Each structure stands twice: as structure tokens, then as C-alpha cells.
mmCIF file of C-alpha atoms and ligand atoms in Angstrom:
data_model
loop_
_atom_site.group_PDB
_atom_site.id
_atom_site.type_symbol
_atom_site.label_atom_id
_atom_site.label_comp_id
_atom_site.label_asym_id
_atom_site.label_seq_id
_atom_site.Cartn_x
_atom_site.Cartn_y
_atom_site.Cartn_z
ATOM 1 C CA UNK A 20 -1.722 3.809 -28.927
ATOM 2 C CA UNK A 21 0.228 5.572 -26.053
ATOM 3 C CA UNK A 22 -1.633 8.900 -25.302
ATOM 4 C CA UNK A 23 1.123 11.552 -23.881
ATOM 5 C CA UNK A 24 0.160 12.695 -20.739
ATOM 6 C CA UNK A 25 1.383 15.945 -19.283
ATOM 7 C CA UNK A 26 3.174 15.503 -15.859
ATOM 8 C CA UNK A 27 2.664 17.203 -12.575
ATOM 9 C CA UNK A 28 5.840 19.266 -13.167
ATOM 10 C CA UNK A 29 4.690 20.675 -16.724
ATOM 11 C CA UNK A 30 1.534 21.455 -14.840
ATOM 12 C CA UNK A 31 2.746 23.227 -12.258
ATOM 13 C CA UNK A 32 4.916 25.307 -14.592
ATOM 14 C CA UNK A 33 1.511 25.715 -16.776
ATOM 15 C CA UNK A 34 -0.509 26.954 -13.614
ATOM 16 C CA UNK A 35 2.045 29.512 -12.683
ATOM 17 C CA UNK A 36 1.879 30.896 -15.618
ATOM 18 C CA UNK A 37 -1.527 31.760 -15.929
ATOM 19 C CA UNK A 38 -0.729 34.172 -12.677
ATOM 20 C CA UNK A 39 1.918 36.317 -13.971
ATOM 21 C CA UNK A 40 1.701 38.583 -11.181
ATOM 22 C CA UNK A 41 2.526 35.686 -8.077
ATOM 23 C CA UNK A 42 6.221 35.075 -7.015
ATOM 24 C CA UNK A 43 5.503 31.366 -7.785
ATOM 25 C CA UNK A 44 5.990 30.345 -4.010
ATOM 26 C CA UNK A 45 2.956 28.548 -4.209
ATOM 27 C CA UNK A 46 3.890 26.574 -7.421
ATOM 28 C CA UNK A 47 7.374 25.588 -5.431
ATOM 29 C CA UNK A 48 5.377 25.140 -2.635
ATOM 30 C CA UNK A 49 3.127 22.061 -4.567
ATOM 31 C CA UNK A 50 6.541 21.191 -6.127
ATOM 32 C CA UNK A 51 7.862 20.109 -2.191
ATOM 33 C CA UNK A 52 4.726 18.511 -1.665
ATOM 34 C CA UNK A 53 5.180 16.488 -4.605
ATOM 35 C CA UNK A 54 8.450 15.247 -3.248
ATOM 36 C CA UNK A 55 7.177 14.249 0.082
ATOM 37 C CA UNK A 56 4.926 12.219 -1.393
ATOM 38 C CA UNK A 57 7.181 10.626 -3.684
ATOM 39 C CA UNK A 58 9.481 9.963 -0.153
ATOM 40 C CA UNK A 59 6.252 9.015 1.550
ATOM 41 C CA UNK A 60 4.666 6.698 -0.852
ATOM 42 C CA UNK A 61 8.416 4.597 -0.588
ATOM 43 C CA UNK A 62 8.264 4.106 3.192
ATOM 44 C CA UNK A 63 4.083 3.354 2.854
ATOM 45 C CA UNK A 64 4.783 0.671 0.167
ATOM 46 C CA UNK A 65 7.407 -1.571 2.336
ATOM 47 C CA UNK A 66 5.401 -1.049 5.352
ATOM 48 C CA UNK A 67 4.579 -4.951 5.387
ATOM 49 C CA UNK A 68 8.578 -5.462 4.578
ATOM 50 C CA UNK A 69 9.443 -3.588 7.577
ATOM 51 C CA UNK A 70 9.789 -6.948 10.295
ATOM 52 C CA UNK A 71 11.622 -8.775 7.918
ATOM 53 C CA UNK A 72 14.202 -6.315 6.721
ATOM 54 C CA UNK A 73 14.415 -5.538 10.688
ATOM 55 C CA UNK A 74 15.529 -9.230 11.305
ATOM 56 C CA UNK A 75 17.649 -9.495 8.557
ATOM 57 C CA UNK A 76 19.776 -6.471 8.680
ATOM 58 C CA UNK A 77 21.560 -7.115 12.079
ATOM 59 C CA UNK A 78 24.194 -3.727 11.064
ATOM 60 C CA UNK A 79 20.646 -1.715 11.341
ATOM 61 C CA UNK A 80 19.802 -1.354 14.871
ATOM 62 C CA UNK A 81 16.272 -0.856 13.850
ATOM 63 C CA UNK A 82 15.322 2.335 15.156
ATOM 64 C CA UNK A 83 14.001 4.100 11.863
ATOM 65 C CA UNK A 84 12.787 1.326 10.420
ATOM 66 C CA UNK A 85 10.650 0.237 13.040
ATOM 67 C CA UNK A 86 9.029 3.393 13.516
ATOM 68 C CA UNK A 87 5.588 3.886 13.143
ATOM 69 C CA UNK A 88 4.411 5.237 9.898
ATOM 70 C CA UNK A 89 2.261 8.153 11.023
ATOM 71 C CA UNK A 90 5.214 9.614 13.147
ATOM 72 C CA UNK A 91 7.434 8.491 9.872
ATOM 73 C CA UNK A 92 5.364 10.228 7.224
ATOM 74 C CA UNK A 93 4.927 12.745 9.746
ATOM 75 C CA UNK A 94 8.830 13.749 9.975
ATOM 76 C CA UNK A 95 9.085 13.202 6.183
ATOM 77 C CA UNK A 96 6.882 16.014 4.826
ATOM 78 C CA UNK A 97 8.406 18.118 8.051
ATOM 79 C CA UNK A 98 11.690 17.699 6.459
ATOM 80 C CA UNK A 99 11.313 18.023 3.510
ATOM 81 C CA UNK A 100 9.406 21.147 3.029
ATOM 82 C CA UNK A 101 11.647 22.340 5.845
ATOM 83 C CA UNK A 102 14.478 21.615 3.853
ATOM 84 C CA UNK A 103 13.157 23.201 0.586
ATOM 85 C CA UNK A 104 12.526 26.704 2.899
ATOM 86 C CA UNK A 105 9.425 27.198 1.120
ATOM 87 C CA UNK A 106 6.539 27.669 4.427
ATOM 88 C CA UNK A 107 6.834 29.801 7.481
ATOM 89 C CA UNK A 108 5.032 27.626 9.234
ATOM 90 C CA UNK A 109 3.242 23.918 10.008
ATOM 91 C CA UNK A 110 0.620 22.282 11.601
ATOM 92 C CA UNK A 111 0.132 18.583 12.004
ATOM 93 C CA UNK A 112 -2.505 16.119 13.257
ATOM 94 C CA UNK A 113 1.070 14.197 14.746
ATOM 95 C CA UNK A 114 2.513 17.299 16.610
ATOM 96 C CA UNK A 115 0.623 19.060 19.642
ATOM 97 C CA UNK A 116 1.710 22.635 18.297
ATOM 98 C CA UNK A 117 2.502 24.219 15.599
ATOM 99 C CA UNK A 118 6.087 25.173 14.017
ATOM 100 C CA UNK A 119 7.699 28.325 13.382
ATOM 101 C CA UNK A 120 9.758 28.013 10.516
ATOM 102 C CA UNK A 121 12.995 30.725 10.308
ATOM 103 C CA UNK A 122 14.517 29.855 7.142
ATOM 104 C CA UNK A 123 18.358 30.359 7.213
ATOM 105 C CA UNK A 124 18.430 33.696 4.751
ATOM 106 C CA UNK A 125 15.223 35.377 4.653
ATOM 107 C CA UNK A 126 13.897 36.093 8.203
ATOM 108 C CA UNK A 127 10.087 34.632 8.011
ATOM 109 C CA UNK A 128 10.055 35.608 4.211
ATOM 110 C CA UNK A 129 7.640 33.191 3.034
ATOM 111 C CA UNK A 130 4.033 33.680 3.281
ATOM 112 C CA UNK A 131 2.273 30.330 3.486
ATOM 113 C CA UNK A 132 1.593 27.731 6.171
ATOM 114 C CA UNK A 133 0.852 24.065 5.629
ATOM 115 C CA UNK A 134 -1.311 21.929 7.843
ATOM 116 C CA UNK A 135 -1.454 17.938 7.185
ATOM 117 C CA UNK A 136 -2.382 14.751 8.473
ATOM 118 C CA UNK A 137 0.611 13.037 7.407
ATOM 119 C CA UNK A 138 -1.138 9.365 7.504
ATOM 120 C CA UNK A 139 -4.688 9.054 7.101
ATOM 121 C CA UNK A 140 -6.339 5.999 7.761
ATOM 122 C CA UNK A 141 -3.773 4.650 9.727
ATOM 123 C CA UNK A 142 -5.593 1.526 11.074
ATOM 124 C CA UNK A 143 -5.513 0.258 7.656
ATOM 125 C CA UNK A 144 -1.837 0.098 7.598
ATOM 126 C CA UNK A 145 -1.587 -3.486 9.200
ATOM 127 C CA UNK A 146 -3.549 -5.115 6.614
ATOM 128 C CA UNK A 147 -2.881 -3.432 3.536
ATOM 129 C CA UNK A 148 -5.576 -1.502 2.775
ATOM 130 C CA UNK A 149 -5.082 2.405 1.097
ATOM 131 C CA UNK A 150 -3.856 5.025 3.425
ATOM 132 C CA UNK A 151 -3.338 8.472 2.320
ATOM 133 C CA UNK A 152 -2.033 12.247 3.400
ATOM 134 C CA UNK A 153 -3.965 15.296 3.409
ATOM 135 C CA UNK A 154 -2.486 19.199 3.021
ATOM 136 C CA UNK A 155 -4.411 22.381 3.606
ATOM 137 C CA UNK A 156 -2.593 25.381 2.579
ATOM 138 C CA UNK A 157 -3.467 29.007 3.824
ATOM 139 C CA UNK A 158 -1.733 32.600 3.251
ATOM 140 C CA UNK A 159 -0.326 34.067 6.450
ATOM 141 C CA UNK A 160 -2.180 36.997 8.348
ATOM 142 C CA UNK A 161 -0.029 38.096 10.537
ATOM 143 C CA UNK A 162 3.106 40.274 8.392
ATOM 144 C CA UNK A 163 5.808 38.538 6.724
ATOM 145 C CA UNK A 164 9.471 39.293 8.690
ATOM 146 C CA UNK A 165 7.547 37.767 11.904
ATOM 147 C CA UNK A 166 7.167 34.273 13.302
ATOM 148 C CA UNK A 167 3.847 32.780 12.680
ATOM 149 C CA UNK A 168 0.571 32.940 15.204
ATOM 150 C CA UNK A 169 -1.761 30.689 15.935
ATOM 151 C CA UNK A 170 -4.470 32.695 14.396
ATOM 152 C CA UNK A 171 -2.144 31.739 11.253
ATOM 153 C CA UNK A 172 -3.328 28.162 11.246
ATOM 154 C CA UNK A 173 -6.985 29.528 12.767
ATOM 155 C CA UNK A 174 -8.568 30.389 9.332
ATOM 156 C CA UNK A 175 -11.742 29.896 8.293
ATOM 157 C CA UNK A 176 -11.451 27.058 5.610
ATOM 158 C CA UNK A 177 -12.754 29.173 2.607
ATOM 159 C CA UNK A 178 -9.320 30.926 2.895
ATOM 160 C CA UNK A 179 -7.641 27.795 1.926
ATOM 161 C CA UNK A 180 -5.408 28.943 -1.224
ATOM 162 C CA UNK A 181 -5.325 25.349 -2.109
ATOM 163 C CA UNK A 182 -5.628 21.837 -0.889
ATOM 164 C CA UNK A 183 -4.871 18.308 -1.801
ATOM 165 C CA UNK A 184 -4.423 14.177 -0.722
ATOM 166 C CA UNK A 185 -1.976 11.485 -1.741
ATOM 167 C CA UNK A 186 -3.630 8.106 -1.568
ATOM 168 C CA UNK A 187 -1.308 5.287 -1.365
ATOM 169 C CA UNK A 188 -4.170 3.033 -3.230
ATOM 170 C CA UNK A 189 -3.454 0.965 -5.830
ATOM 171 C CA UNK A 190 -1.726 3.230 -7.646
ATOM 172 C CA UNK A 191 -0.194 6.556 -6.055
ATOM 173 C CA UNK A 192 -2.405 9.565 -6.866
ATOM 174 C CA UNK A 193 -1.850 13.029 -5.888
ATOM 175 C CA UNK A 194 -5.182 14.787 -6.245
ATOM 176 C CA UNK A 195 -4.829 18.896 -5.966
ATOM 177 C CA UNK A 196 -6.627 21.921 -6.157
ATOM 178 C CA UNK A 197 -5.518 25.736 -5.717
ATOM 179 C CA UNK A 198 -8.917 26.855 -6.417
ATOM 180 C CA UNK A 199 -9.473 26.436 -10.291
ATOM 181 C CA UNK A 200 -11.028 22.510 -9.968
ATOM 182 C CA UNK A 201 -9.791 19.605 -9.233
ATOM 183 C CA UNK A 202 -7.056 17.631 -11.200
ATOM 184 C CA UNK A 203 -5.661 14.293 -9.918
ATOM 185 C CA UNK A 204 -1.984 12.907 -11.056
ATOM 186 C CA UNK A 205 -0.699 8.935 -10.845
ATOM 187 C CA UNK A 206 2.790 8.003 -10.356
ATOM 188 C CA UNK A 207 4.229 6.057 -12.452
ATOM 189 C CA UNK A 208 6.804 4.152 -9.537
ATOM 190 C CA UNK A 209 9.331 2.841 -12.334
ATOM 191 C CA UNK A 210 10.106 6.815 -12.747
ATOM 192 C CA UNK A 211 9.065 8.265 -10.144
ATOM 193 C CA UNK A 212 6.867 10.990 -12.056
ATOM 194 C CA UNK A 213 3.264 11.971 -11.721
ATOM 195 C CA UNK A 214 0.954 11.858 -14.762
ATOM 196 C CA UNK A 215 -2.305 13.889 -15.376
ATOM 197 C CA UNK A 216 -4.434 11.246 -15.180
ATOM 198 C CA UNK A 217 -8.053 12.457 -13.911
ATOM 199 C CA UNK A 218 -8.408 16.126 -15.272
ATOM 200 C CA UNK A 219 -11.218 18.494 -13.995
ATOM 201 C CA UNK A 220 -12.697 15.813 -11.143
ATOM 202 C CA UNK A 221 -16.027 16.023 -10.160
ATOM 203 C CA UNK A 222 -18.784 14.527 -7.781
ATOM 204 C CA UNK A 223 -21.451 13.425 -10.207
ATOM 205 C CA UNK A 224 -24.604 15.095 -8.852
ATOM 206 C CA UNK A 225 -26.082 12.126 -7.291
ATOM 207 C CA UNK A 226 -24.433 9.076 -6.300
ATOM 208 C CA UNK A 227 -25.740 5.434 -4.967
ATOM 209 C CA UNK A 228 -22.830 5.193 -2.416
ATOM 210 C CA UNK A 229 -23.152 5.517 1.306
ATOM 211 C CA UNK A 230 -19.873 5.656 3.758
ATOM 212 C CA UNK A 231 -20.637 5.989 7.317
ATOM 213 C CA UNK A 232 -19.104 3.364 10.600
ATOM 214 C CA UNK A 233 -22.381 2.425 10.678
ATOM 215 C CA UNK A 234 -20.941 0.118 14.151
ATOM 216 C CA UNK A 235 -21.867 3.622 15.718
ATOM 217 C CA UNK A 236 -25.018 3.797 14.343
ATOM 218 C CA UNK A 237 -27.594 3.920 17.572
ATOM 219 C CA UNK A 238 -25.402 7.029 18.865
ATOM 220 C CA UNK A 239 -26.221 9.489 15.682
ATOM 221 C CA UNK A 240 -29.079 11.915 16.095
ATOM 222 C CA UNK A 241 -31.938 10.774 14.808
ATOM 223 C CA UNK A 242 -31.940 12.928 11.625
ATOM 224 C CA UNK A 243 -28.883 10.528 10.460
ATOM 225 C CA UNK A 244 -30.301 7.960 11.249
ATOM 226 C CA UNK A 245 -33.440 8.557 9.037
ATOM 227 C CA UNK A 246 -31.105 9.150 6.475
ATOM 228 C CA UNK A 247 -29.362 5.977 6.421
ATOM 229 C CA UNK A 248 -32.391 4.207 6.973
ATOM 230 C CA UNK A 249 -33.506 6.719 3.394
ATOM 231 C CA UNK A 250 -30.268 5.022 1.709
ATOM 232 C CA UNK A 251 -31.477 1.497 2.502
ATOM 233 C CA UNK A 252 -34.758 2.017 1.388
ATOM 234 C CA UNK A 253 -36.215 0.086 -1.864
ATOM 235 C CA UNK A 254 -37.455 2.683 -3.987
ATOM 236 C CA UNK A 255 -36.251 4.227 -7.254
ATOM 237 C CA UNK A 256 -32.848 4.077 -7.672
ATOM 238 C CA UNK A 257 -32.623 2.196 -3.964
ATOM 239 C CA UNK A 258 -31.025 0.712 -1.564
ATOM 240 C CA UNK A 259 -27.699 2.429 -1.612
ATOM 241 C CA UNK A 260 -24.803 0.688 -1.569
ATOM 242 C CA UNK A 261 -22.757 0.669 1.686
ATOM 243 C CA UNK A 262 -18.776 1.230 0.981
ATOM 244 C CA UNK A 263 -16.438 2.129 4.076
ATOM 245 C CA UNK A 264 -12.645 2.016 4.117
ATOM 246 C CA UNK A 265 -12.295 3.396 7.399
ATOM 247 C CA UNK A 266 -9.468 6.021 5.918
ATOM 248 C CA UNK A 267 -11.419 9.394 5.159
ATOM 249 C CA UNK A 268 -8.812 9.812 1.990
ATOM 250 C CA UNK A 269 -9.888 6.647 -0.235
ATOM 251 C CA UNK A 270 -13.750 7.134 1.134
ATOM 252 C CA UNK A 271 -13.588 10.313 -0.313
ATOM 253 C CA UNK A 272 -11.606 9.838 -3.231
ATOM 254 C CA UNK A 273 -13.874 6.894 -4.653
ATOM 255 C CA UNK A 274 -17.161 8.941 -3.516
ATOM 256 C CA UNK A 275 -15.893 11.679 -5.654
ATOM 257 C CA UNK A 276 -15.510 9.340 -8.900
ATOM 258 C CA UNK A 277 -18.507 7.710 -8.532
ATOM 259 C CA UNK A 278 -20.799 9.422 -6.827
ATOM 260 C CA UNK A 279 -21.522 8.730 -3.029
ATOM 261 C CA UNK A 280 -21.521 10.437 0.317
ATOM 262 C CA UNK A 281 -19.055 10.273 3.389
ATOM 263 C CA UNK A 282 -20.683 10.343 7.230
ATOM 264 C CA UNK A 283 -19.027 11.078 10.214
ATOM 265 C CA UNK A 284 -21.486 12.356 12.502
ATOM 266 C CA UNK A 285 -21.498 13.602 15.988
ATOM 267 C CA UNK A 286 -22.657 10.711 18.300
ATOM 268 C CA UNK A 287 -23.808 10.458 21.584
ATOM 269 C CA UNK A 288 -20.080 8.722 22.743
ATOM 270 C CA UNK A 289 -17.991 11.499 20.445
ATOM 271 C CA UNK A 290 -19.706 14.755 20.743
ATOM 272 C CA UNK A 291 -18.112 16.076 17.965
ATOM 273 C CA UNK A 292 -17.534 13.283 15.722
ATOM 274 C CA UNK A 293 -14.015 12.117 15.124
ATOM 275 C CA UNK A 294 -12.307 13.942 12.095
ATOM 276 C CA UNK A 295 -10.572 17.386 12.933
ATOM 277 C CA UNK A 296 -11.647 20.098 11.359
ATOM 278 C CA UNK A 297 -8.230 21.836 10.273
ATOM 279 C CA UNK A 298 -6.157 18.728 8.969
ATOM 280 C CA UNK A 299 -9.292 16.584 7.709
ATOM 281 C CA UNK A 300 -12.453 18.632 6.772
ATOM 282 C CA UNK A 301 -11.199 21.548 5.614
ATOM 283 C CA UNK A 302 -8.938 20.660 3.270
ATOM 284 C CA UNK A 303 -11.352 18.059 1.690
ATOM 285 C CA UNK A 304 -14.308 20.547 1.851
ATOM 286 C CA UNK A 305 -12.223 22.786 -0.293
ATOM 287 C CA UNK A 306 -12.107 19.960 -2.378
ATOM 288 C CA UNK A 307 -15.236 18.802 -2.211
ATOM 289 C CA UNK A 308 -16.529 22.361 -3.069
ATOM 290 C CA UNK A 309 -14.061 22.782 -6.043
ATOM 291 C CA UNK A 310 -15.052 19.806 -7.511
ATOM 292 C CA UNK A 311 -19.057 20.134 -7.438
ATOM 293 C CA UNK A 312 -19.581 18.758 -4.197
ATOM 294 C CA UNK A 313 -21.074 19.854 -0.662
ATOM 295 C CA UNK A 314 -19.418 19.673 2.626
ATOM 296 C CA UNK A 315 -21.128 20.361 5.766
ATOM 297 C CA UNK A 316 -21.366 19.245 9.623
ATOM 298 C CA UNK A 317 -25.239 18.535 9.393
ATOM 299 C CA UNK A 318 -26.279 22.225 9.694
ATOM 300 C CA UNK A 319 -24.452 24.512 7.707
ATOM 301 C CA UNK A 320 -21.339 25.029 5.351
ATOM 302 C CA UNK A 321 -17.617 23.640 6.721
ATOM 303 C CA UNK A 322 -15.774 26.751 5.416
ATOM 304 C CA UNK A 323 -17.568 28.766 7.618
ATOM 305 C CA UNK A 324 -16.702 27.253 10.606
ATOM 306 C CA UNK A 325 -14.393 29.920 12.673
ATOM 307 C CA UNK A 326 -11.943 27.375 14.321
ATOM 308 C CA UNK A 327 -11.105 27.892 17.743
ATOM 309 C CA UNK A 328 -8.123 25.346 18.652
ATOM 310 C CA UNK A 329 -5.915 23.764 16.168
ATOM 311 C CA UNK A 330 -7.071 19.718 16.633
ATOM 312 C CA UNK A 331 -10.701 20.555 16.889
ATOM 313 C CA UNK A 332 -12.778 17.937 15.817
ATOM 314 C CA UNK A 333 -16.420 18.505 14.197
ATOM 315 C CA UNK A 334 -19.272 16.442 12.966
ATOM 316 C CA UNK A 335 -18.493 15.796 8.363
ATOM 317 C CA UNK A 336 -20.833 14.767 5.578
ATOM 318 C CA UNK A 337 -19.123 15.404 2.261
ATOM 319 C CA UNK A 338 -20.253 14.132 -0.925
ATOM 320 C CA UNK A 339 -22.523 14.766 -3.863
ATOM 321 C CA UNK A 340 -24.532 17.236 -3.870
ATOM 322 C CA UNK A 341 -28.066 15.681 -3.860
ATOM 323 C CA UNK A 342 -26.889 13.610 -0.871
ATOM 324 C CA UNK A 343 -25.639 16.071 1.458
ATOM 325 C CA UNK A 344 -28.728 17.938 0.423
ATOM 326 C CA UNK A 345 -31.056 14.922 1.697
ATOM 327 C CA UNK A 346 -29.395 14.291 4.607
ATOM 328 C CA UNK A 347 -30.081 17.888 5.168
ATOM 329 C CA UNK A 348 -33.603 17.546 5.248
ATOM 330 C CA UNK A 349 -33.379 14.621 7.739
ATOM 331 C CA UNK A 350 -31.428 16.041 10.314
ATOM 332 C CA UNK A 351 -33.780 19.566 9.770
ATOM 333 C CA UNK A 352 -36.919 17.396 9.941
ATOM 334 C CA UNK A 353 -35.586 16.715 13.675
ATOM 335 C CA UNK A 354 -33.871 19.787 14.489
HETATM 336 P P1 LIG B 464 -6.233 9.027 11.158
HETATM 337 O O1 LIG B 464 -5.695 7.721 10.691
HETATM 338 O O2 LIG B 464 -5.521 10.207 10.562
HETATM 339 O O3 LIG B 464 -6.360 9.122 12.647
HETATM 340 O O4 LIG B 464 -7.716 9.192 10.558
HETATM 341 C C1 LIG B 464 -8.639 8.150 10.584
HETATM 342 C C2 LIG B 464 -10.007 8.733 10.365
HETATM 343 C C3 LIG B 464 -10.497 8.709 8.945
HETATM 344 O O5 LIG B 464 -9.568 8.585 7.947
HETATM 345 C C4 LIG B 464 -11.439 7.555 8.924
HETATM 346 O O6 LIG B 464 -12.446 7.734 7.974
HETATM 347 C C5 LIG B 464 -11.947 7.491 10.311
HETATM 348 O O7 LIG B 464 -10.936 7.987 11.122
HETATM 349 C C6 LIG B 464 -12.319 6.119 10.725
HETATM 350 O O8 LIG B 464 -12.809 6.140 12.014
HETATM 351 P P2 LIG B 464 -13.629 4.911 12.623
HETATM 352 O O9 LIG B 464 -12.658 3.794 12.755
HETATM 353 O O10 LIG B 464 -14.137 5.434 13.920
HETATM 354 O O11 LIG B 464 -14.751 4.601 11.662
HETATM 355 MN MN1 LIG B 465 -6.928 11.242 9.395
HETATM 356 MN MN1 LIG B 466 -3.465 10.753 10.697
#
């Protein structure tokens, strides 16, 4: 029997709601992201097309088509949430600064910024494997009727007002929070609508799954590497199983539905890991936090970090809870 499921847009309508006393900026604000990934997940899904329509349309002198995705998806969710007037301001992985939004009527009216990494897991593109985009949404500091700072973007990641990922996986799922849990959507591609499809997601408590490039594995501190050597072990309910997609988006999202943990630690060739801390860790932090989890760089919480530049990178476990937890102990065993 077909089981109606609401869609993102009844959803969105359904959240606002509940706070009578918001201007529902943020609700229009989920509503542009929603687009862009509808625009997004197009382009990502003829990605292998993109030689072979090149060759055969000879009126298309290439140009857009042959453009990298990252800089593509990049410019798409630029545009469009541009184009809806909905931020004052954006950050992105792709773009060395940020940018000041003036929308045409209102003067620096609106009171949210938006940083993204508008392809995640890009090295996966080639071959086909799930890449994804990640948003991190914050409320301005500095007054509205201004142009944005940098200490806009600079929060601390606990300030996030909500945050979310697209993975372009098998299906199309926009997973979201704005600080009431987690709830993940699917599109449905033949009408281009989002279904409520994973309500209230959460990191069981424990998991058996370990994701770490373990190809860098004699750089990490020897705390992590205690702990991987912990995951390998036979005893109890081990050896862990080793799953790495090498795009932070589908790690995470399969860790969170079936339990697991997600390394990228500081080595002794990246002093700081890889991931950035404002377009990567927080916003999946937040998530992680929202739906049961624990996020942390091997010492202490990753909403608590004050960021200092906007494409810092720092050290990320994220996972369930009695994972991050054990690794813990390693790395303080050492410290
Ligand atoms: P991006 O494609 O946005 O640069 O991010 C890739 C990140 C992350 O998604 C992934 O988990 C990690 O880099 C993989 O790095 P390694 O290839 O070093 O394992
Ligand atoms: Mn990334
Ligand atoms: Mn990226």
C-alpha cells in the first residue's frame, strides 16, 4: 500500500509554524536551498554525459558544460540564493572571500549568512561514486542595514541556527536540521519533489563502522593509532568494519544510519588535518550533535572552537557516541 509522505515544502510550512513569532526568512531561506539542490543534483547526475554531449553539440561552444563541477555547483547555489534575495551574505570552500550581498530593495535587510562547500567529495566525481553539498547557516552579528563582516562568518559553530547536506547517492537526499533533530528528505527525480523519508535521524549509540584514510595511517598521533588498532581488535563485538568513501558527506551520512565513526586526524604531513572547520565540521557537528552524536577534534567539543580565518582546517572525529568517546581515551592515554 502507498504510505503518503509529507514533502519538504509541507514541512517547511509545518516548521514555521510552530515559531509564530519569526518572519519566516529562515523557512524561505531552506526553501532556496531546496532549489539549488534540485539545480545541483541535475548538473551532478550528467556529469559522466558531459564529453559526449560536448562532442556532439558543435552549436555549444562548450564553455559551461565543460566546467568543473565544484566551480559549477559552486555558482549554482551563489545564484540562486542570490537571486531569491534571501542572505546578506556567503562563504564558500570555492571562493577566497566572502560576499556581501545588497539586495536590490532592502539595503542589507536580511539577517542570515550561508557558508557551503558546494561539492564535497569531489575526487569521486570521475568514477561515479556519491558526492554531496554541505550548508551552515548562522544569524548575523553585526546590525542589519550594514554589509556583512568577517566576524559574520567567524562564529563559533554552536551558533549555527541550522545546518544540512545534499548527497547525490543513490537517491538524492537532503538531510536538515534547524536545531529540533534531524529529518532527511529523498527526491523523487520524475517530480522533482522531496519526500520525508528518514524522520528524527539518529547515530545509534554504538556502531561497528570505522572511516578513516587509513593510507595516512603512520602520520596520526599515536592515540589514533591505538584506536584503530582498538577497532581491529578481536574481542566482543570486534573487529570493526572499515568503510571509506573518501567524500566526508556519504561517510557521514551512512555512519549516522548505522552506527560508525568518521576520522580525519591531524598528521604529521597535514598539521591540522584536511577538512575546514567552517564549511565541513561545523555544519556536520551541528548535525552530529542534533542527532545523538559527538563531534570533536581529539580533545574537546567542535562548537567550541573560536575560528580565526574563514578556510581553517582542524583535526574531525564525528560519529556515535561510544566511539568518539573511546577514541577519547586513546588519544588522552597519550596526551
Ligand atoms: P572536497 O571535495 O570538498 O575538497 O572534500 C573532500 C574531503 C572529504 O569529503 C573527504 O572525506 C576527504 O576530503 C578525503 O580526503 P582524503 O582523500 O585525504 O582521504
Ligand atoms: Mn569537502
Ligand atoms: Mn568541496
Amino acid at each position: 500500500m502507498l504510505k503518503k509522505h509529507k514533502t519538504l515544502g509541507e514541512f517547511i510550512i509545518e516548521n514555521q509554524s510552530a515559531f509564530q513569532y519569526t518572519s519566516g526568512e529562515l523557512s524561505k531561506l531552506i526553501n532556496a536551498i531546496r532549489l539549488a539542490a534540485k539545480v545541483v543534483n541535475h548538473e551532478v547526475n550528467k556529469a559522466g554525459l558531459v564529453d559526449i554531449l560536448g562532442a556532439a553539440g558543435d552549436t555549444n561552444i562548450q564553455g559551461e558544460n565543460q566546467q568543473k563541477l565544484d566551480v559549477m555547483a559552486n555558482e549554482k547555489f551563489i545564484q540562486t540564493l542570490k537571486n531569491r534575495e534571501i542572505v546578506c551574505g556567503i562563504a564558500s570552500e570555492e571562493e577566497d572571500d566572502f560576499i556581501t550581498i545588497n539586495s536590490s530593495d532592502d539595503n542589507h535587510q536580511n539577517k542570515y549568512v550561508v557558508l557551503i562547500d558546494p561539492l564535497d567529495g569531489s575526487s569521486n566525481i570521475d568514477v561515479n561514486v556519491s558526492v554531496g553539498t554541505i550548508f551552515s547557516i548562522y544569524r548575523r552579528i553585526t546590525p542589519v542595514g550594514t554589509p556583512v563582516e568577517l566576524k559574520d562568518f567567524l562564529q563559533k559553530g554552536r551558533e549555527q541556527v541550522a545546518a544540512g547536506y545534499i548527497v547525490y547517492g543513490t537517491s538524492t537526499m537532503l538531510v536538515y536540521s534547524t536545531g529540533a533533530g534531524v529529518n532527511g528528505f529523498t527526491l523523487n527525480p520524475a517530480l522533482g519533489t522531496f519526500y520525508l523519508s528518514h524522520p528524527d535521524m539518529e547515530f545509534p549509540e554504538s556502531g561497528k563502522i570505522y572511516s578513516v584514510n587509513e593510507g595516512n595511517y603512520v602520520h596520526f598521533l599515536q592515540g589514533v593509532k591505538d584506536y584503530i588498532k582498538y577497532c581491529q581488535e578481536e574481542e566482543g563485538d570486534r573487529p570493526y568494519t572499515s568503510r571509506y568513501i573518501g567524500s566526508l558527506v556519504s561517510d557521514f551520512h551512512r555512519n549516522m544510519i548505522k552506527g560508525g565513526i568518521y576520522m580525519y586526524p591531524k598528521s604529521n604531513i597535514a598539521e591540522n588535518g584536511k577538512l575546514r572547520l567552517l564549511y565541513e565540521c561545523n555544519p556536520m557537528a551541528y548535525l552530529a550533535e542534533q542527532a545523538n552524536g559527538l563531534a570533536s577534534d581529539g580533545f574537546g567539543r567542535i562548537l567550541d572552537i573560536e575560528p580565526t580565518e574563514l578556510h581553517q582546517r582542524v583535526p574531525f572525529f564525528c560519529g556515535s557516541k561510544n566511539m568518539v568517546k573511546k577514541l577519547h581515551e586513546c588519544i588522552a592515554k597519550h596526551a
